[in-house]
mmCIF file with all atom_site columns, C-alpha atoms in Angstrom:
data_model
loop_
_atom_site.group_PDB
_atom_site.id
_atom_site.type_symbol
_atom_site.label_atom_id
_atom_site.label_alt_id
_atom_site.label_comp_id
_atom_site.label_asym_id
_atom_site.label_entity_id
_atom_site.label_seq_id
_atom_site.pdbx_PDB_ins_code
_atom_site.Cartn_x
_atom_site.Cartn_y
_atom_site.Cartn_z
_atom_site.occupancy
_atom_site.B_iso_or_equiv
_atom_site.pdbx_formal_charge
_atom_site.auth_seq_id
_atom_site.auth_comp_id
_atom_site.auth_asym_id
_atom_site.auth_atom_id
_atom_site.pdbx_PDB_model_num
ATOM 1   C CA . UNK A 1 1   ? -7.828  31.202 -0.666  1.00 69.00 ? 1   UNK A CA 1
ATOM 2   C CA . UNK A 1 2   ? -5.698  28.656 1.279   1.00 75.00 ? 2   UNK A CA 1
ATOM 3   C CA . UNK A 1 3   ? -1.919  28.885 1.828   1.00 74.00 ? 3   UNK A CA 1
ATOM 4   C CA . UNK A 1 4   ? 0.470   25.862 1.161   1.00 76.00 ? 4   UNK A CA 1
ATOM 5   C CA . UNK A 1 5   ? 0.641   24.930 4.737   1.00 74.00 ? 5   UNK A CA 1
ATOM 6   C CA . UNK A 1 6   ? -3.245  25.372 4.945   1.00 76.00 ? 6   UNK A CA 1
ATOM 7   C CA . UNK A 1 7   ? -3.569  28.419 6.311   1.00 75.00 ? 7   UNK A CA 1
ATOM 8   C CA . UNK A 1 8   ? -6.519  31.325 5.304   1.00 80.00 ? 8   UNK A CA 1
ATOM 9   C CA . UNK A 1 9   ? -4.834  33.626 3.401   1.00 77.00 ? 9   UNK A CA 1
ATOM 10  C CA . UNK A 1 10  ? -7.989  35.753 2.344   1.00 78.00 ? 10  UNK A CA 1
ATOM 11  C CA . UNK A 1 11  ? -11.797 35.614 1.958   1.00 80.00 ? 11  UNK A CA 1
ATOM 12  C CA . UNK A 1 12  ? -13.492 36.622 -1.279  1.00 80.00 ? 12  UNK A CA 1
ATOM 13  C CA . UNK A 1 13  ? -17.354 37.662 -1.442  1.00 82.00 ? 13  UNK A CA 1
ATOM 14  C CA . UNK A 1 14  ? -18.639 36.442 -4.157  1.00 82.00 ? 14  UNK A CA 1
ATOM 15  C CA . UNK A 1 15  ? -20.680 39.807 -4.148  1.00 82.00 ? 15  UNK A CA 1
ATOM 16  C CA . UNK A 1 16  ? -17.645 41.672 -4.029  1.00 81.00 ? 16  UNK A CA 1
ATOM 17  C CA . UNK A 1 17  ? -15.947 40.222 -7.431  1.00 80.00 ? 17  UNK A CA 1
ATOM 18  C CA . UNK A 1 18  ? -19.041 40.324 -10.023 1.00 79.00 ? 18  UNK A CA 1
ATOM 19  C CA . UNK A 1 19  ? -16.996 40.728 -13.453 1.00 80.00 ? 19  UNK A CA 1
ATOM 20  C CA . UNK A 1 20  ? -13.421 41.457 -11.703 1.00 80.00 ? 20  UNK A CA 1
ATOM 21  C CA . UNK A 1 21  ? -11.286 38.564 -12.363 1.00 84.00 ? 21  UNK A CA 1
ATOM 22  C CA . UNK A 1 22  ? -8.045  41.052 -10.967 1.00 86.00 ? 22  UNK A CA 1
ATOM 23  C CA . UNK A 1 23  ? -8.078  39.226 -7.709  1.00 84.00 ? 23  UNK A CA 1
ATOM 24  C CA . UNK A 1 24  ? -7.187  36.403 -9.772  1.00 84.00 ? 24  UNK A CA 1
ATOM 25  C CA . UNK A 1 25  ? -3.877  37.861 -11.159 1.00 89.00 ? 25  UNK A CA 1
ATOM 26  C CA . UNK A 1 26  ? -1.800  38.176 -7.888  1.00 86.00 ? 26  UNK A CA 1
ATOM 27  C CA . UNK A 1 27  ? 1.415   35.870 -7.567  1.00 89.00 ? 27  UNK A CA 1
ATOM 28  C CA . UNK A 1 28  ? -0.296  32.048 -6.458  1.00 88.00 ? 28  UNK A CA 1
ATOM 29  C CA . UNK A 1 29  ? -3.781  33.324 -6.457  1.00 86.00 ? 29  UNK A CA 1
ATOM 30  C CA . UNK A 1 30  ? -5.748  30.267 -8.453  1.00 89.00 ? 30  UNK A CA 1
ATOM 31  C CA . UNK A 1 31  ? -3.461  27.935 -6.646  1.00 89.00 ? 31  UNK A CA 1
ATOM 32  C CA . UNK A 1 32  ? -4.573  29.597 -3.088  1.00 88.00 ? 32  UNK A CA 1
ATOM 33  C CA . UNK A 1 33  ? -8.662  29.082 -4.737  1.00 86.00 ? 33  UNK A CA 1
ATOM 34  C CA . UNK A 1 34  ? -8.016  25.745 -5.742  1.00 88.00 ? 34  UNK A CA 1
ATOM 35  C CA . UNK A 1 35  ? -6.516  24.560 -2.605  1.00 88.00 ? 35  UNK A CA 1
ATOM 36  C CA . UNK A 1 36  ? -9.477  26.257 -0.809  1.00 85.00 ? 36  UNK A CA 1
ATOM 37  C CA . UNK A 1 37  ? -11.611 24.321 -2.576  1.00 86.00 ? 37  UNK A CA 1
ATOM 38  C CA . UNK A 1 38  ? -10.305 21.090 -2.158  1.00 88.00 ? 38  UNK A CA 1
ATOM 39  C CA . UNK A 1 39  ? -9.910  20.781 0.832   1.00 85.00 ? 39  UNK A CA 1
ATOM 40  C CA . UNK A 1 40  ? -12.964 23.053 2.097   1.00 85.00 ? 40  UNK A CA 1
ATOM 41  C CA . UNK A 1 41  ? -15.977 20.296 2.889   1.00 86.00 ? 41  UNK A CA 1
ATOM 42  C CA . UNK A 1 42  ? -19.276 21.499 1.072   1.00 86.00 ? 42  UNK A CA 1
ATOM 43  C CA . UNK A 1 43  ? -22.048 22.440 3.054   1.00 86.00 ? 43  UNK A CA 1
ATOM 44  C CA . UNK A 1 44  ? -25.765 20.109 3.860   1.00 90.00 ? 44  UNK A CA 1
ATOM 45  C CA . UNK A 1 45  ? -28.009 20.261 1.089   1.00 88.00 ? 45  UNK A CA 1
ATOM 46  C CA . UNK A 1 46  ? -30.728 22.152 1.913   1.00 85.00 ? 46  UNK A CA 1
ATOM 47  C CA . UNK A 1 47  ? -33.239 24.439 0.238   1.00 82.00 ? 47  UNK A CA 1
ATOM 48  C CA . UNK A 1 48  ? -31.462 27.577 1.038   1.00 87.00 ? 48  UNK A CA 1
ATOM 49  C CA . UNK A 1 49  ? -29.109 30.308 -0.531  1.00 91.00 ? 49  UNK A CA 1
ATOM 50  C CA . UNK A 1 50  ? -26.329 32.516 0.359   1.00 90.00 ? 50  UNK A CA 1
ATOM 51  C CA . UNK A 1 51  ? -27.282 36.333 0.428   1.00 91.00 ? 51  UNK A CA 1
ATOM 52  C CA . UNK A 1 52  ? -24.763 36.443 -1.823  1.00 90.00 ? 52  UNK A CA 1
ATOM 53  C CA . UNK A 1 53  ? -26.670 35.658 -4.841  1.00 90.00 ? 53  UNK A CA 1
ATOM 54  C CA . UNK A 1 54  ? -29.780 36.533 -3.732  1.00 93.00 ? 54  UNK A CA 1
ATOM 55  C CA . UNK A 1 55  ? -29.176 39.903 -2.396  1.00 93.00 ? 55  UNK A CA 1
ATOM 56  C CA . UNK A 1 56  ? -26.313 41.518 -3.396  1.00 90.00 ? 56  UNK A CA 1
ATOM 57  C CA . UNK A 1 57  ? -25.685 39.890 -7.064  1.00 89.00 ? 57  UNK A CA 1
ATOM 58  C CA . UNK A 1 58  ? -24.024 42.447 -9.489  1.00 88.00 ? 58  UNK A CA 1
ATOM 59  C CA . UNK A 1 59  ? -24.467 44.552 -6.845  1.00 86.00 ? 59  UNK A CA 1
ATOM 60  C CA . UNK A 1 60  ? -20.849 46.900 -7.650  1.00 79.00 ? 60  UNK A CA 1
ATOM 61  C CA . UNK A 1 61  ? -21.268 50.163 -5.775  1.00 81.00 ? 61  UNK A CA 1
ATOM 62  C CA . UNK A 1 62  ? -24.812 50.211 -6.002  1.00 81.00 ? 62  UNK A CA 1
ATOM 63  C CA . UNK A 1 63  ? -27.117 49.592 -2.824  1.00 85.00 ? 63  UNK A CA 1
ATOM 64  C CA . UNK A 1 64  ? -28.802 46.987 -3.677  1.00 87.00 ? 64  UNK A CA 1
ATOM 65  C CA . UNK A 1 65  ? -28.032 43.728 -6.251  1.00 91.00 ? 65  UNK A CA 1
ATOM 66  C CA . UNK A 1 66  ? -30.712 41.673 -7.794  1.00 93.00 ? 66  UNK A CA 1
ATOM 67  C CA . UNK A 1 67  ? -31.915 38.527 -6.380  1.00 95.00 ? 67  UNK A CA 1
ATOM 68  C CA . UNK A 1 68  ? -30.507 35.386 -8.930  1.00 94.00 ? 68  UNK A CA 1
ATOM 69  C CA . UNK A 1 69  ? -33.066 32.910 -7.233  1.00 95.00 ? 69  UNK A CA 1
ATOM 70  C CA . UNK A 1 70  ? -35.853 35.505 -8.318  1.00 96.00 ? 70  UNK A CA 1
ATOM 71  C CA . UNK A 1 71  ? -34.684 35.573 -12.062 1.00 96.00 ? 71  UNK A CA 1
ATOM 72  C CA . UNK A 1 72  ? -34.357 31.997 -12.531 1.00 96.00 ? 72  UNK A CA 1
ATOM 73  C CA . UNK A 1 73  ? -37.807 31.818 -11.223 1.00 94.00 ? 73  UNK A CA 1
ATOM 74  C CA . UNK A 1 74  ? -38.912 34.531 -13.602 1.00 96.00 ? 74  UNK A CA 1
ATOM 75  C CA . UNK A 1 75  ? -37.090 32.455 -16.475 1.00 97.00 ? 75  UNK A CA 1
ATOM 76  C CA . UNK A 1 76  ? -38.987 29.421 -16.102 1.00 96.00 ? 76  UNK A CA 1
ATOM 77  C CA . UNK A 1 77  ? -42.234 31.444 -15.931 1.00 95.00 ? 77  UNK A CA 1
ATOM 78  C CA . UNK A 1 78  ? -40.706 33.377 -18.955 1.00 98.00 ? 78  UNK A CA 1
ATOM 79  C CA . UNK A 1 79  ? -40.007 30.167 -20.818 1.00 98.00 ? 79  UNK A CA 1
ATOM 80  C CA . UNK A 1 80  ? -43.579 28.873 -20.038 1.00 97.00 ? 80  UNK A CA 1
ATOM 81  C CA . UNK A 1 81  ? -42.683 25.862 -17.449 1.00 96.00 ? 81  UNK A CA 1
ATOM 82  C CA . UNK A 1 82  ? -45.836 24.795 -15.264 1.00 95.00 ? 82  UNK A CA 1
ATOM 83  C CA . UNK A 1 83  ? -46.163 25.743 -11.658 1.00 93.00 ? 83  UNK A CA 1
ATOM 84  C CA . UNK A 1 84  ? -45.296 23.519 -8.959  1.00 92.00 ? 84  UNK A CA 1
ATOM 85  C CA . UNK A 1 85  ? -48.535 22.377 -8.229  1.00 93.00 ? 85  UNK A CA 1
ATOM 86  C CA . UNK A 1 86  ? -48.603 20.959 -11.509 1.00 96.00 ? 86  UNK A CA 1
ATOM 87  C CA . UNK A 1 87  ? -45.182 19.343 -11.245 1.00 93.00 ? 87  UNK A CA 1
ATOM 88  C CA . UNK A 1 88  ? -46.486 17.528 -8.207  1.00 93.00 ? 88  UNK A CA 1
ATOM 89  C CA . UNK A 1 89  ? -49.178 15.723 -10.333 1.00 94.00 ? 89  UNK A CA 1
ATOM 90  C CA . UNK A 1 90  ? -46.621 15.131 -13.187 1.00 95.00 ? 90  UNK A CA 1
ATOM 91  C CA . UNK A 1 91  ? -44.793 13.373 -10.645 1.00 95.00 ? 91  UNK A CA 1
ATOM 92  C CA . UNK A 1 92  ? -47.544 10.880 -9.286  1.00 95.00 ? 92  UNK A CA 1
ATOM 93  C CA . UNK A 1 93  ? -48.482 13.020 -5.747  1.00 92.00 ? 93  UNK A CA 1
ATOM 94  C CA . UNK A 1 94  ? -51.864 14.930 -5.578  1.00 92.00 ? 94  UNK A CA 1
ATOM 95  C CA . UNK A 1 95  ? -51.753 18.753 -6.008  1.00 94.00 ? 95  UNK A CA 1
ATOM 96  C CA . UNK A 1 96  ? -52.303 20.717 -2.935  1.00 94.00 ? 96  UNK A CA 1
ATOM 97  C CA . UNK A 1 97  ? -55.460 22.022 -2.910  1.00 94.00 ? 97  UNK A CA 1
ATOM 98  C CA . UNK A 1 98  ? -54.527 24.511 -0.373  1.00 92.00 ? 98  UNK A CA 1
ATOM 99  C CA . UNK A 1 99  ? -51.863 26.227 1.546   1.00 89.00 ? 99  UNK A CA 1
ATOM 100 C CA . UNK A 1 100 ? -51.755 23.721 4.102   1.00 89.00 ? 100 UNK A CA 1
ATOM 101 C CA . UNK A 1 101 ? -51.306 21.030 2.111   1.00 90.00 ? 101 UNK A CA 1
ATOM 102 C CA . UNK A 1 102 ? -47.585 22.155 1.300   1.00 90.00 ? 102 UNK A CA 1
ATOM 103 C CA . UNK A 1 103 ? -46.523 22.110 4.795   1.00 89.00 ? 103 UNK A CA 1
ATOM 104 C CA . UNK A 1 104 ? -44.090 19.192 3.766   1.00 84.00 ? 104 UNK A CA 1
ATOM 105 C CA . UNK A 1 105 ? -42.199 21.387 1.621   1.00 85.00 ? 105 UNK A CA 1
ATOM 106 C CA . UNK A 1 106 ? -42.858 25.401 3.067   1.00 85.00 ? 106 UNK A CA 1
ATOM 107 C CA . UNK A 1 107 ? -42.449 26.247 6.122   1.00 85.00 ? 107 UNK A CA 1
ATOM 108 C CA . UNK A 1 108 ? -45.332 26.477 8.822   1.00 84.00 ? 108 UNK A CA 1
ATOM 109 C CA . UNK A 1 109 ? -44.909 30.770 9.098   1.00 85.00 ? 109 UNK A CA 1
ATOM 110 C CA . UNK A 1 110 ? -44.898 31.289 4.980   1.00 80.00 ? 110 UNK A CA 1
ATOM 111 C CA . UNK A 1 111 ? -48.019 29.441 4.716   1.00 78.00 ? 111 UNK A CA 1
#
């Protein structure tokens, strides 16, 4: 959170404060947050995610956390939603018909 004048006053990890709101109950701790977040500019939009959530999520004492992109991937399939080839068609581009053909949206060493 931010101090009045500004000023870091502490860093959380998200990884670190799975299902403990305590750090919450210290003497100007939401209004240290909040001012963090205002005034903190968000990042570039991109198609990448914090370790945070998708390495050490829930993670507690424990070694290793589970991966939330992974899950919400696993949902959709759970829930039935097409693959992403089949998206593509559904909105107006051709489906690849192989690896290469995603090179606009993978990059060149996962294909």
């Amino acid at each position: 959170g931010y101090g009045r004048f500004g000023n870091v006053r502490e860093n959380l990890q998200l990884s670190k404060h799975h299902f403990s709101p305590f750090v919450l109950y210290k003497d100007g701790a939401v209004d240290d947050m909040i001012r963090g977040l205002a005034s903190q500019s968000s990042q570039k939009f991109d198609r990448f995610f914090t370790n945070e959530v998708t390495d050490h999520l829930f993670q507690g004492d424990l070694d290793l956390g589970l991966d939330l992109v992974a899950l919400n991937i696993q949902r959709g399939r759970d829930h039935g939603l097409p693959p992403y080839n089949d998206w593509k068609e559904v909105c107006g581009m051709k489906k690849a018909k192989d690896w290469r053909e995603l090179i606009d949206v993978m990059e060149p060493q996962s294909i």
